[in-house]
Amino acid sequence: MCTLFVGSFMAVLGSSTITIAIPELQRHFGAELSVLQWTLTGFMLAMGTSAPLTGYLGGRFSFKWVYVASLVGFILTSVLCGVAWDATSLVAFRFMQGTFCGAITPVTMTLIYQLLPREQQALAASLWSLSAMLAPAFGPTFAGWLITLGSWRWLFFINVPLGLIAVGMATRLIPYYRLEPPKGFDLPGLLTVVTGTLSLLVALSQGKGWGWSDARTVCLIVLGTASLVAFVRRELRTHAPLLDLRVFKNGRYVVTLIISSIITISLYSGAFLMPLFLQRIQGLTPLATGLILLPASLAMALLMPLVGRLYGTLGPSTLMTAGVLCIAGGTFALSRLTPDVSHAYVLVWMLVRNVGISLSMMPASNAGMEQISRELTGHASSISNWLRNVFGAFSIAIFTSLLSTFSAQHAQGLVKQGLTDRHQLESLSFVGGINDVCLVATLIALVAVPLSLSIRKRPVELPAAAQART
């Protein structure tokens, strides 16, 4: 668990630190937000496109060596990101980095569900989730400190010593094993799933600039949808699928997958919008922004072990419902921002949101995975993390587009009201756009409430000796 903790922490740290640096990258490269948001969107998209491969690669080479190779690739691409010379090169290197990072999360999850006994998996999953929560907890503050004292380049160079520690631990401590070698490699399945996710993401992120009725936008949406349909048809018919879709026969797994996707969208709505608000509107430094967001992230991280222990007592439905309601309530409160709102207001409601994420994220993941057979856990983990990364990337692209659209609408309304001061116009319209996006995110979070209530507590499995006595 220590070995998996280090690798998972490093992978999530690689995605969480960049959000605080986007305003600094805008100043350094003189690039637009629509370009630099691809340092996060492209990274997550690459994570989503590499995740489907992990089930095959784990069966072919063992999950141990896939984990080690992913860590090595992550280290090398971190160095490339650190020496990037312009915004385009940084986006390209971030995409490469995300490709390796995308294998780390599903592989570490699979190792938990294949190596540990079922009665220990809930606690282990909470510890695994803790690593994913600690990185965003310390990431913004740590990133702000590095940027203030040094340079944004150290956000990537810091991955080298952490990565070397993770490689050494994984090589020595994780056992080598393979369950059932794959029957073949599904190249058409890989091509269709990559084409589908890439096409849809580009269409959603560029649709505002091109126009939603533009031929390029329409063609990409059609191509993306057709490719994903072809992917599903292919996986259902081939004898050696890239992703074994038999896991979707489990209704509990499907419902928890939808809940996890909604939680992911909610997570990135706050992580993406609040640093922009605090730095662009209130003029805070990256370090000050990180310090304001630190308590909320710490609370989210420190709750994870407790959630793991409460899982067996309260069950997933209670935890997820309470968590989703906290997410929705906190996000709704953040849809009432003003340019001079107090930092305490932002801190408190981000705290409520993050407590909700902590209560719901692990139960949503474990409630579905605990009913998947050991042989299919690699595929189930790959699908879960693929969809989580894709929805995370989609959410950032959609939120960026909505922010631009809503801000423009508010600007037009303020001009009609007679506001002429340019600085005040930009500030009020941008805050209005953030508020509208948070309101949309609130409605999305509420969709998960009835789904969470539908999940029943899993019956306790008695040990074999106890079963014999009864």
Short mmCIF file of C-alpha atoms in Angstrom, two decimals:
data_model
loop_
_atom_site.label_atom_id
_atom_site.label_comp_id
_atom_site.label_asym_id
_atom_site.label_seq_id
_atom_site.Cartn_x
_atom_site.Cartn_y
_atom_site.Cartn_z
CA MET A 1 0.00 0.00 0.00
CA CYS A 2 2.91 2.38 0.67
CA THR A 3 4.25 1.62 -2.79
CA LEU A 4 0.91 2.26 -4.46
CA PHE A 5 0.41 5.36 -2.31
CA VAL A 6 3.61 7.03 -3.56
CA GLY A 7 2.88 6.39 -7.24
CA SER A 8 -0.75 7.44 -7.04
CA PHE A 9 0.19 10.57 -5.09
CA MET A 10 2.73 11.57 -7.73
CA ALA A 11 0.31 10.97 -10.60
CA VAL A 12 -2.45 13.11 -9.09
CA LEU A 13 0.07 15.77 -8.04
CA GLY A 14 1.04 16.07 -11.71
CA SER A 15 -2.51 17.05 -12.64
CA SER A 16 -3.44 19.13 -9.58
CA THR A 17 -0.49 21.56 -9.51
CA ILE A 18 -0.98 22.91 -13.04
CA THR A 19 -4.30 24.63 -12.25
CA ILE A 20 -2.64 27.10 -9.90
CA ALA A 21 0.03 27.85 -12.51
CA ILE A 22 -2.23 28.69 -15.46
CA PRO A 23 -2.32 32.47 -14.77
CA GLU A 24 1.49 32.44 -14.39
CA LEU A 25 1.84 30.47 -17.64
CA GLN A 26 -0.37 33.05 -19.38
CA ARG A 27 2.00 35.79 -18.31
CA HIS A 28 5.15 33.81 -19.12
CA PHE A 29 4.14 32.66 -22.60
CA GLY A 30 1.69 35.44 -23.46
CA ALA A 31 -0.86 32.78 -24.44
CA GLU A 32 -4.65 32.75 -24.20
CA LEU A 33 -6.53 30.78 -21.54
CA SER A 34 -8.16 28.69 -24.30
CA VAL A 35 -4.67 27.45 -25.27
CA LEU A 36 -3.23 26.88 -21.81
CA GLN A 37 -6.32 25.06 -20.53
CA TRP A 38 -5.06 22.26 -22.80
CA THR A 39 -2.15 21.74 -20.37
CA LEU A 40 -4.82 20.26 -18.12
CA THR A 41 -7.41 19.13 -20.67
CA GLY A 42 -4.85 17.46 -22.95
CA PHE A 43 -3.20 15.80 -19.96
CA MET A 44 -6.50 14.33 -18.79
CA LEU A 45 -7.49 13.33 -22.30
CA ALA A 46 -4.22 11.45 -22.69
CA MET A 47 -4.90 9.77 -19.34
CA GLY A 48 -8.30 8.71 -20.65
CA THR A 49 -6.94 7.31 -23.91
CA SER A 50 -4.17 5.28 -22.27
CA ALA A 51 -6.35 3.87 -19.48
CA PRO A 52 -8.15 1.37 -21.77
CA LEU A 53 -4.78 -0.22 -22.59
CA THR A 54 -3.91 -1.11 -19.02
CA GLY A 55 -6.13 -4.21 -18.86
CA TYR A 56 -4.41 -5.72 -21.90
CA LEU A 57 -0.89 -4.64 -20.89
CA GLY A 58 -1.38 -5.89 -17.33
CA GLY A 59 -2.43 -9.30 -18.58
CA ARG A 60 0.39 -9.39 -21.12
CA PHE A 61 3.32 -8.15 -19.04
CA SER A 62 1.89 -8.17 -15.46
CA PHE A 63 0.52 -5.15 -13.66
CA LYS A 64 3.77 -4.79 -11.72
CA TRP A 65 5.88 -4.01 -14.79
CA VAL A 66 3.20 -1.83 -16.37
CA TYR A 67 3.28 0.21 -13.17
CA VAL A 68 7.08 0.51 -13.20
CA ALA A 69 7.21 1.42 -16.91
CA SER A 70 4.51 4.07 -16.41
CA LEU A 71 6.46 5.64 -13.56
CA VAL A 72 9.65 5.78 -15.66
CA GLY A 73 7.77 7.37 -18.57
CA PHE A 74 6.20 9.89 -16.23
CA ILE A 75 9.63 10.92 -14.93
CA LEU A 76 11.08 11.42 -18.42
CA THR A 77 8.13 13.45 -19.70
CA SER A 78 8.18 15.58 -16.55
CA VAL A 79 11.71 16.64 -17.50
CA LEU A 80 10.49 17.52 -21.01
CA CYS A 81 7.66 19.64 -19.58
CA GLY A 82 10.15 21.45 -17.38
CA VAL A 83 12.26 22.52 -20.37
CA ALA A 84 9.27 23.54 -22.60
CA TRP A 85 10.05 26.67 -24.64
CA ASP A 86 6.52 27.82 -25.55
CA ALA A 87 2.87 27.06 -24.85
CA THR A 88 2.59 24.62 -27.76
CA SER A 89 5.56 22.52 -26.65
CA LEU A 90 4.27 22.48 -23.07
CA VAL A 91 0.85 21.25 -24.21
CA ALA A 92 2.51 18.53 -26.35
CA PHE A 93 4.75 17.35 -23.51
CA ARG A 94 1.83 17.42 -21.07
CA PHE A 95 -0.10 15.18 -23.43
CA MET A 96 2.83 12.72 -23.44
CA GLN A 97 3.05 12.93 -19.65
CA GLY A 98 -0.66 12.19 -19.33
CA THR A 99 -0.27 9.07 -21.45
CA PHE A 100 2.00 7.48 -18.85
CA CYS A 101 0.13 8.95 -15.90
CA GLY A 102 -3.12 7.49 -17.24
CA ALA A 103 -1.87 3.97 -16.64
CA ILE A 104 -0.82 4.57 -13.04
CA THR A 105 -4.27 5.09 -11.51
CA PRO A 106 -6.06 2.04 -13.01
CA VAL A 107 -3.03 -0.19 -12.40
CA THR A 108 -2.80 0.74 -8.72
CA MET A 109 -6.55 0.22 -8.32
CA THR A 110 -6.34 -3.18 -10.03
CA LEU A 111 -3.48 -4.28 -7.77
CA ILE A 112 -5.66 -3.55 -4.72
CA TYR A 113 -8.58 -5.65 -5.96
CA GLN A 114 -6.43 -8.52 -7.21
CA LEU A 115 -3.90 -8.84 -4.37
CA LEU A 116 -5.91 -8.05 -1.23
CA PRO A 117 -8.70 -10.12 0.37
CA ARG A 118 -12.17 -8.75 -0.17
CA GLU A 119 -12.74 -7.82 3.48
CA GLN A 120 -9.70 -5.51 3.38
CA GLN A 121 -10.47 -3.84 0.07
CA ALA A 122 -12.71 -1.01 1.37
CA LEU A 123 -10.06 0.22 3.81
CA ALA A 124 -7.34 -0.22 1.20
CA ALA A 125 -9.41 1.72 -1.33
CA SER A 126 -9.83 4.56 1.16
CA LEU A 127 -6.05 4.67 1.70
CA TRP A 128 -5.55 4.63 -2.06
CA SER A 129 -8.05 7.47 -2.38
CA LEU A 130 -6.20 9.29 0.40
CA SER A 131 -3.13 9.49 -1.83
CA ALA A 132 -5.29 11.01 -4.57
CA MET A 133 -6.71 13.53 -2.07
CA LEU A 134 -3.44 14.55 -0.41
CA ALA A 135 -1.97 15.61 -3.74
CA PRO A 136 -4.69 18.22 -4.43
CA ALA A 137 -4.55 19.19 -0.76
CA PHE A 138 -0.90 20.17 -0.83
CA GLY A 139 -0.60 20.66 -4.58
CA PRO A 140 -1.92 24.24 -4.94
CA THR A 141 0.00 25.53 -1.90
CA PHE A 142 3.15 23.66 -2.90
CA ALA A 143 2.82 24.88 -6.49
CA GLY A 144 2.29 28.47 -5.36
CA TRP A 145 5.37 28.24 -3.15
CA LEU A 146 7.52 26.87 -5.99
CA ILE A 147 6.29 29.53 -8.43
CA THR A 148 6.82 32.34 -5.91
CA LEU A 149 10.34 31.28 -4.90
CA GLY A 150 11.54 29.82 -8.16
CA SER A 151 9.76 29.07 -11.42
CA TRP A 152 6.81 27.15 -12.79
CA ARG A 153 9.36 24.72 -14.28
CA TRP A 154 9.97 23.24 -10.82
CA LEU A 155 6.39 21.97 -10.84
CA PHE A 156 7.70 19.30 -13.22
CA PHE A 157 11.27 18.85 -12.03
CA ILE A 158 10.01 17.94 -8.55
CA ASN A 159 8.51 14.75 -10.05
CA VAL A 160 11.99 13.32 -10.71
CA PRO A 161 13.01 12.49 -7.09
CA LEU A 162 9.46 11.40 -6.20
CA GLY A 163 9.33 9.19 -9.28
CA LEU A 164 12.67 7.54 -8.56
CA ILE A 165 11.49 6.68 -5.03
CA ALA A 166 8.28 5.18 -6.46
CA VAL A 167 10.20 3.11 -9.05
CA GLY A 168 12.57 1.72 -6.40
CA MET A 169 9.71 0.75 -4.08
CA ALA A 170 7.60 -0.80 -6.86
CA THR A 171 10.48 -2.87 -8.22
CA ARG A 172 11.26 -4.30 -4.80
CA LEU A 173 7.91 -4.62 -3.03
CA ILE A 174 5.17 -5.42 -5.58
CA PRO A 175 4.94 -9.14 -6.38
CA TYR A 176 5.08 -10.36 -9.95
CA TYR A 177 1.99 -12.26 -11.07
CA ARG A 178 -0.32 -12.74 -14.05
CA LEU A 179 -3.86 -14.09 -13.99
CA GLU A 180 -4.94 -14.86 -17.56
CA PRO A 181 -2.82 -13.70 -20.53
CA PRO A 182 -4.89 -11.86 -23.17
CA LYS A 183 -5.86 -13.78 -26.29
CA GLY A 184 -4.78 -10.96 -28.62
CA PHE A 185 -4.45 -7.21 -29.03
CA ASP A 186 -7.56 -5.34 -30.20
CA LEU A 187 -6.01 -2.63 -32.41
CA PRO A 188 -9.34 -1.60 -34.05
CA GLY A 189 -10.83 -1.16 -30.58
CA LEU A 190 -7.96 1.08 -29.50
CA LEU A 191 -8.15 3.21 -32.66
CA THR A 192 -11.91 3.72 -32.40
CA VAL A 193 -11.90 4.64 -28.70
CA VAL A 194 -9.00 7.08 -29.13
CA THR A 195 -10.59 8.65 -32.23
CA GLY A 196 -13.94 8.98 -30.48
CA THR A 197 -12.65 10.64 -27.31
CA LEU A 198 -10.25 12.96 -29.16
CA SER A 199 -12.89 14.09 -31.66
CA LEU A 200 -15.55 14.84 -29.07
CA LEU A 201 -13.17 16.70 -26.78
CA VAL A 202 -11.80 18.90 -29.55
CA ALA A 203 -15.36 19.67 -30.70
CA LEU A 204 -16.50 20.60 -27.19
CA SER A 205 -13.45 22.73 -26.42
CA GLN A 206 -13.31 24.56 -29.77
CA GLY A 207 -17.05 24.74 -30.49
CA LYS A 208 -17.42 28.17 -28.90
CA GLY A 209 -14.68 29.68 -31.05
CA TRP A 210 -15.61 27.91 -34.27
CA GLY A 211 -19.36 28.08 -33.75
CA TRP A 212 -21.56 25.14 -32.81
CA SER A 213 -23.00 24.95 -36.32
CA ASP A 214 -19.58 25.20 -37.97
CA ALA A 215 -18.73 22.28 -40.27
CA ARG A 216 -15.62 21.40 -38.26
CA THR A 217 -17.56 21.19 -34.99
CA VAL A 218 -20.39 19.15 -36.49
CA CYS A 219 -18.01 16.77 -38.29
CA LEU A 220 -15.99 16.13 -35.14
CA ILE A 221 -19.11 15.43 -33.08
CA VAL A 222 -20.41 13.02 -35.72
CA LEU A 223 -17.00 11.34 -36.05
CA GLY A 224 -16.59 11.04 -32.28
CA THR A 225 -20.04 9.60 -31.74
CA ALA A 226 -19.72 7.15 -34.64
CA SER A 227 -16.28 6.02 -33.43
CA LEU A 228 -17.52 5.30 -29.91
CA VAL A 229 -20.51 3.39 -31.29
CA ALA A 230 -18.13 1.38 -33.48
CA PHE A 231 -15.93 0.76 -30.44
CA VAL A 232 -18.82 -0.66 -28.42
CA ARG A 233 -19.95 -2.88 -31.31
CA ARG A 234 -16.38 -4.10 -31.77
CA GLU A 235 -15.88 -4.92 -28.09
CA LEU A 236 -19.13 -6.89 -27.95
CA ARG A 237 -18.21 -9.05 -30.94
CA THR A 238 -14.47 -9.70 -30.74
CA HIS A 239 -13.08 -12.71 -28.86
CA ALA A 240 -10.24 -10.58 -27.42
CA PRO A 241 -11.72 -7.18 -26.48
CA LEU A 242 -9.54 -4.27 -25.43
CA LEU A 243 -12.11 -3.60 -22.69
CA ASP A 244 -14.33 -6.48 -21.64
CA LEU A 245 -17.80 -4.88 -21.59
CA ARG A 246 -19.27 -7.84 -19.70
CA VAL A 247 -18.71 -5.73 -16.57
CA PHE A 248 -21.70 -3.61 -17.67
CA LYS A 249 -23.98 -6.56 -16.97
CA ASN A 250 -23.57 -5.63 -13.31
CA GLY A 251 -26.16 -2.92 -12.71
CA ARG A 252 -24.55 -1.77 -9.47
CA TYR A 253 -21.26 -1.17 -11.28
CA VAL A 254 -23.01 0.89 -13.98
CA VAL A 255 -24.83 3.11 -11.48
CA THR A 256 -21.69 3.75 -9.43
CA LEU A 257 -19.83 4.54 -12.66
CA ILE A 258 -22.36 7.29 -13.42
CA ILE A 259 -22.07 8.63 -9.86
CA SER A 260 -18.26 8.64 -10.07
CA SER A 261 -18.41 10.57 -13.35
CA ILE A 262 -20.70 13.19 -11.79
CA ILE A 263 -18.40 13.53 -8.76
CA THR A 264 -15.43 13.99 -11.12
CA ILE A 265 -17.23 16.79 -12.97
CA SER A 266 -18.04 18.44 -9.63
CA LEU A 267 -14.44 18.09 -8.46
CA TYR A 268 -12.99 19.89 -11.46
CA SER A 269 -15.58 22.64 -11.48
CA GLY A 270 -14.13 23.98 -8.23
CA ALA A 271 -10.50 23.07 -8.89
CA PHE A 272 -10.57 24.91 -12.23
CA LEU A 273 -12.73 27.95 -11.44
CA MET A 274 -11.67 29.05 -7.94
CA PRO A 275 -7.96 29.64 -8.70
CA LEU A 276 -9.01 31.72 -11.72
CA PHE A 277 -11.38 33.79 -9.57
CA LEU A 278 -8.91 34.37 -6.73
CA GLN A 279 -6.00 35.32 -8.99
CA ARG A 280 -7.71 37.08 -11.87
CA ILE A 281 -10.45 38.95 -10.00
CA GLN A 282 -9.01 39.40 -6.52
CA GLY A 283 -5.38 39.69 -7.65
CA LEU A 284 -3.92 37.10 -5.27
CA THR A 285 -0.55 35.46 -5.80
CA PRO A 286 -0.37 31.72 -6.56
CA LEU A 287 0.95 31.10 -3.04
CA ALA A 288 -1.90 33.05 -1.39
CA THR A 289 -4.42 31.20 -3.56
CA GLY A 290 -2.96 27.86 -2.52
CA LEU A 291 -3.10 28.79 1.17
CA ILE A 292 -6.79 29.74 0.91
CA LEU A 293 -7.64 26.42 -0.76
CA LEU A 294 -5.40 24.34 1.53
CA PRO A 295 -7.80 23.81 4.50
CA ALA A 296 -10.57 22.52 2.27
CA SER A 297 -8.23 20.12 0.51
CA LEU A 298 -6.72 18.93 3.79
CA ALA A 299 -10.16 18.19 5.21
CA MET A 300 -10.97 16.17 2.09
CA ALA A 301 -7.77 14.16 2.46
CA LEU A 302 -7.94 13.54 6.20
CA LEU A 303 -11.53 12.28 6.03
CA MET A 304 -10.64 9.43 3.65
CA PRO A 305 -9.45 6.88 6.27
CA LEU A 306 -12.57 7.60 8.35
CA VAL A 307 -14.78 7.04 5.31
CA GLY A 308 -13.08 3.69 4.77
CA ARG A 309 -14.00 2.60 8.29
CA LEU A 310 -17.56 3.96 8.06
CA TYR A 311 -18.16 2.15 4.76
CA GLY A 312 -18.84 -1.21 6.41
CA THR A 313 -21.15 0.35 9.05
CA LEU A 314 -23.18 2.91 7.11
CA GLY A 315 -22.94 1.44 3.63
CA PRO A 316 -22.27 3.25 0.36
CA SER A 317 -25.74 4.78 -0.13
CA THR A 318 -25.70 6.89 3.05
CA LEU A 319 -22.16 8.11 2.49
CA MET A 320 -22.70 8.94 -1.18
CA THR A 321 -26.01 10.72 -0.63
CA ALA A 322 -24.59 12.88 2.17
CA GLY A 323 -21.52 13.59 0.08
CA VAL A 324 -23.40 14.59 -3.07
CA LEU A 325 -25.69 16.90 -1.09
CA CYS A 326 -22.60 18.61 0.40
CA ILE A 327 -21.10 18.98 -3.07
CA ALA A 328 -24.30 20.49 -4.46
CA GLY A 329 -24.77 22.82 -1.48
CA GLY A 330 -21.20 24.09 -1.55
CA THR A 331 -21.20 24.59 -5.31
CA PHE A 332 -24.52 26.47 -5.16
CA ALA A 333 -23.09 28.82 -2.52
CA LEU A 334 -20.12 29.48 -4.83
CA SER A 335 -22.56 30.56 -7.54
CA ARG A 336 -23.19 33.70 -5.45
CA LEU A 337 -19.71 35.24 -5.70
CA THR A 338 -18.99 38.96 -6.00
CA PRO A 339 -15.64 40.60 -6.89
CA ASP A 340 -15.05 41.63 -3.27
CA VAL A 341 -16.38 38.48 -1.56
CA SER A 342 -14.37 37.52 1.52
CA HIS A 343 -11.73 34.81 1.38
CA ALA A 344 -13.45 33.14 4.35
CA TYR A 345 -16.60 32.67 2.25
CA VAL A 346 -14.66 30.88 -0.49
CA LEU A 347 -12.77 28.78 2.07
CA VAL A 348 -15.89 27.65 3.95
CA TRP A 349 -17.87 26.59 0.91
CA MET A 350 -14.90 24.92 -0.74
CA LEU A 351 -14.55 23.05 2.56
CA VAL A 352 -18.17 21.88 2.35
CA ARG A 353 -17.69 20.79 -1.27
CA ASN A 354 -14.53 18.87 -0.52
CA VAL A 355 -16.01 17.12 2.50
CA GLY A 356 -18.76 15.94 0.15
CA ILE A 357 -16.22 14.68 -2.37
CA SER A 358 -14.40 12.81 0.38
CA LEU A 359 -17.62 11.18 1.61
CA SER A 360 -18.75 10.05 -1.84
CA MET A 361 -15.72 9.30 -4.01
CA MET A 362 -14.38 6.10 -2.42
CA PRO A 363 -17.84 4.58 -1.74
CA ALA A 364 -18.83 5.19 -5.37
CA SER A 365 -15.69 3.43 -6.58
CA ASN A 366 -15.70 0.52 -4.14
CA ALA A 367 -19.45 -0.18 -4.27
CA GLY A 368 -19.14 -1.10 -7.95
CA MET A 369 -15.74 -2.79 -7.89
CA GLU A 370 -16.53 -5.09 -4.95
CA GLN A 371 -19.00 -7.09 -7.05
CA ILE A 372 -16.67 -7.58 -10.04
CA SER A 373 -14.90 -10.94 -10.36
CA ARG A 374 -11.14 -10.96 -9.81
CA GLU A 375 -10.48 -11.83 -13.46
CA LEU A 376 -12.40 -8.77 -14.69
CA THR A 377 -11.09 -6.22 -12.19
CA GLY A 378 -8.40 -5.06 -14.63
CA HIS A 379 -11.02 -4.28 -17.28
CA ALA A 380 -13.43 -2.75 -14.76
CA SER A 381 -10.69 -0.54 -13.33
CA SER A 382 -9.58 0.53 -16.82
CA ILE A 383 -13.15 1.43 -17.83
CA SER A 384 -13.76 3.30 -14.57
CA ASN A 385 -10.61 5.39 -14.83
CA TRP A 386 -11.00 5.92 -18.58
CA LEU A 387 -14.49 7.37 -18.10
CA ARG A 388 -13.39 9.38 -15.07
CA ASN A 389 -10.52 10.98 -16.99
CA VAL A 390 -12.61 11.56 -20.10
CA PHE A 391 -15.42 13.18 -18.11
CA GLY A 392 -12.85 15.26 -16.24
CA ALA A 393 -11.40 16.47 -19.54
CA PHE A 394 -14.87 17.02 -20.98
CA SER A 395 -15.91 19.00 -17.90
CA ILE A 396 -12.93 21.36 -18.17
CA ALA A 397 -13.55 21.89 -21.90
CA ILE A 398 -17.27 22.47 -21.33
CA PHE A 399 -16.73 24.73 -18.30
CA THR A 400 -14.18 26.80 -20.25
CA SER A 401 -16.62 27.19 -23.12
CA LEU A 402 -19.54 27.99 -20.79
CA LEU A 403 -17.42 30.50 -18.88
CA SER A 404 -16.61 32.33 -22.09
CA THR A 405 -20.23 32.28 -23.26
CA PHE A 406 -21.76 33.38 -19.94
CA SER A 407 -19.12 36.10 -19.44
CA ALA A 408 -19.88 37.52 -22.89
CA GLN A 409 -23.62 37.52 -22.14
CA HIS A 410 -23.08 39.34 -18.84
CA ALA A 411 -20.81 41.86 -20.57
CA GLN A 412 -23.51 42.62 -23.14
CA GLY A 413 -26.09 43.09 -20.39
CA LEU A 414 -23.83 45.42 -18.41
CA VAL A 415 -23.10 47.54 -21.50
CA LYS A 416 -26.83 47.90 -22.11
CA GLN A 417 -27.20 49.08 -18.50
CA GLY A 418 -24.69 51.86 -19.24
CA LEU A 419 -21.52 50.50 -17.61
CA THR A 420 -18.52 51.88 -19.50
CA ASP A 421 -15.54 51.33 -17.17
CA ARG A 422 -13.52 48.60 -18.90
CA HIS A 423 -11.90 47.12 -15.79
CA GLN A 424 -15.18 46.95 -13.89
CA LEU A 425 -16.96 45.54 -16.93
CA GLU A 426 -14.45 42.71 -17.34
CA SER A 427 -14.46 41.95 -13.61
CA LEU A 428 -18.24 41.83 -13.20
CA SER A 429 -18.84 39.87 -16.41
CA PHE A 430 -16.17 37.28 -15.51
CA VAL A 431 -17.59 36.79 -11.99
CA GLY A 432 -21.07 36.48 -13.47
CA GLY A 433 -19.78 33.79 -15.83
CA ILE A 434 -18.21 31.85 -12.94
CA ASN A 435 -21.47 32.05 -10.99
CA ASP A 436 -23.47 30.67 -13.91
CA VAL A 437 -21.02 27.80 -14.44
CA CYS A 438 -21.21 26.92 -10.73
CA LEU A 439 -24.99 26.86 -10.99
CA VAL A 440 -24.77 24.41 -13.90
CA ALA A 441 -22.35 22.26 -11.86
CA THR A 442 -24.85 22.29 -8.96
CA LEU A 443 -27.62 20.89 -11.16
CA ILE A 444 -25.28 18.19 -12.49
CA ALA A 445 -24.35 17.15 -8.92
CA LEU A 446 -28.02 16.83 -7.90
CA VAL A 447 -28.54 14.17 -10.57
CA ALA A 448 -26.42 11.82 -8.44
CA VAL A 449 -28.75 12.04 -5.40
CA PRO A 450 -31.44 9.55 -6.55
CA LEU A 451 -28.74 7.29 -8.01
CA SER A 452 -26.93 7.22 -4.67
CA LEU A 453 -30.14 6.33 -2.83
CA SER A 454 -30.62 3.32 -5.12
CA ILE A 455 -27.39 1.58 -4.01
CA ARG A 456 -27.98 -1.04 -1.33
CA LYS A 457 -25.51 -2.13 1.33
CA ARG A 458 -23.64 -5.29 0.36
CA PRO A 459 -24.36 -8.29 2.63
CA VAL A 460 -21.53 -9.17 4.99
CA GLU A 461 -19.70 -12.32 3.87
CA LEU A 462 -19.09 -14.76 6.72
CA PRO A 463 -15.79 -16.63 6.87
CA ALA A 464 -15.93 -20.24 5.71
CA ALA A 465 -15.78 -21.60 9.26
CA ALA A 466 -18.68 -19.42 10.37
CA GLN A 467 -20.71 -20.47 7.36
CA ALA A 468 -20.13 -24.11 8.22
CA ARG A 469 -21.39 -23.56 11.77
CA THR A 470 -24.54 -21.80 10.58
#
